[in-house]
């Protein structure tokens, strides 16, 4: 079979050839073997037939001679015993004649020869019967003459039977010779079949080894080469499944190589340090950022323990963190300080995950030194604002109050307006400073809540009173729908700060002669406070961002409405510290409903409070 043609066949067709070719050969061998065995059986049947015919003819001859002799002896001795033996021989003679007649009926030549003998025997039988009759009546002379005729006839019968027996013996020898020939042919067939079967098996094995096994080995070798990033072997030729698999594998290898190049580029250009540690916290891999940020050459870093790079105070906490991640086969995050090769300390934030396949820790290290410095600068700024800005602002506010009260003499109308404007600006600055300080406390986790079990009415009533004057100035009606008055666990002053902010915003953005509704609801776990106005509403894309710092619906709101954009951010932080949520439902142009939730107080805690 042409190897190129074989490589175009599918694996299913190749498997069919592997089964079909030996099967056809075996069927041919079985058919030939069956034919030769059948020939042997035929020759054996001919041999058995010849032996049977010859045997029965010999028996017939013996019976003829026995009958004849018994009859002659009985003629001269007149003994009844020999007469009975002659009668018995006659009966057996007839039986043998019937058997021989049946045996030779299938062979025309034998039948023709037997018919002649049969006729002679019938004539002889008549002479015997006539001779017996003569003996019975005492005419021995006539009986003797009949026996002479019988003897003459018997000579012809013996000669014919001998001739037929010789033919049967010759037939037997011929069948034996043919059986020997067929046996030789069977032996030759077996040897030839074995030889051809070996050649066929070897030929098919070689052909399919070249078209399948060797090509599979090429595919297997390519998998190792891909893993070790070596060049692949030459492409496989053909159109079978292996060739298609090879082409697909090469596409995959190209895609994998491209991905590796991209991964290498990412690792090389990444600003963060990407590295791996074994279970003993030794570095096994690191990207170039490690050298840039820590100063250690890659050869000096690989194999070194992380403990050797850490500040002394951070060794134990870091080791405990890593051991916990390794034991749980999980992930975690922590911070520590790395001492660079130059002796400088760098604050680092670690994100670590355990890889069970690699038996190592995959780490991303982000340098947060600058961020910590910025945080410190922010804290310093807040401290400066708190001490160096709020104190003079408070003094200025007192002076404005004294001026407005006439402590330094009466002011004209222009003076009063100027003092009121300055006082308004001073109030805004103080509010902004206070808001900034609140945010800083919340972000740094230094805001302490004074939690207590209080009713919602204790929060709502003072909040409404604080904004009553502002609502009256805009002719806005504040309606309370607070039929439910559950007890909540909250810091009263902080929640009043939140509610005042929400109501003040509703007043600020509502048109004159409108209505603001404050309502309460509750379920099994939380109590809800809602502030509904008839203002312009909040666009859908702004409903989450307005709770961020310095975020307002319109840029002009900070100027027109005199807002800093910190109120909702502070409110959100306060509510989340209480374990609640804050949000807004709004339809643009048809008003907004701001709401927040607070956990309902535990009755046991309420009793203790």
mmCIF file of N, CA and C in Angstrom, residues 4 97 121 198 259 324 349 363 607:
data_model
loop_
_atom_site.group_PDB
_atom_site.id
_atom_site.type_symbol
_atom_site.label_atom_id
_atom_site.label_comp_id
_atom_site.label_asym_id
_atom_site.label_seq_id
_atom_site.Cartn_x
_atom_site.Cartn_y
_atom_site.Cartn_z
ATOM 1 N N UNK A 4 1.773 7.354 1.106
ATOM 2 C CA UNK A 4 1.090 8.646 0.979
ATOM 3 C C UNK A 4 -0.418 8.458 0.979
ATOM 4 N N UNK A 97 -26.199 -60.453 -1.554
ATOM 5 C CA UNK A 97 -26.514 -59.938 -2.892
ATOM 6 C C UNK A 97 -27.251 -58.596 -2.780
ATOM 7 N N UNK A 121 -25.131 -65.459 -11.237
ATOM 8 C CA UNK A 121 -25.506 -66.070 -9.961
ATOM 9 C C UNK A 121 -26.953 -66.569 -9.979
ATOM 10 N N UNK A 198 2.728 -14.106 8.748
ATOM 11 C CA UNK A 198 3.829 -13.367 9.378
ATOM 12 C C UNK A 198 4.230 -12.172 8.520
ATOM 13 N N UNK A 259 1.194 34.115 23.969
ATOM 14 C CA UNK A 259 0.758 34.441 25.332
ATOM 15 C C UNK A 259 1.951 34.534 26.271
ATOM 16 N N UNK A 324 0.058 30.523 57.731
ATOM 17 C CA UNK A 324 -1.393 30.315 57.703
ATOM 18 C C UNK A 324 -1.906 30.090 56.289
ATOM 19 N N UNK A 349 2.833 46.194 50.208
ATOM 20 C CA UNK A 349 1.537 45.534 50.406
ATOM 21 C C UNK A 349 1.552 44.248 49.576
ATOM 22 N N UNK A 363 3.005 35.706 44.461
ATOM 23 C CA UNK A 363 2.916 36.965 45.199
ATOM 24 C C UNK A 363 2.943 38.157 44.242
ATOM 25 N N UNK A 607 -33.262 47.103 77.489
ATOM 26 C CA UNK A 607 -33.530 47.101 78.922
ATOM 27 C C UNK A 607 -32.293 47.523 79.698
#
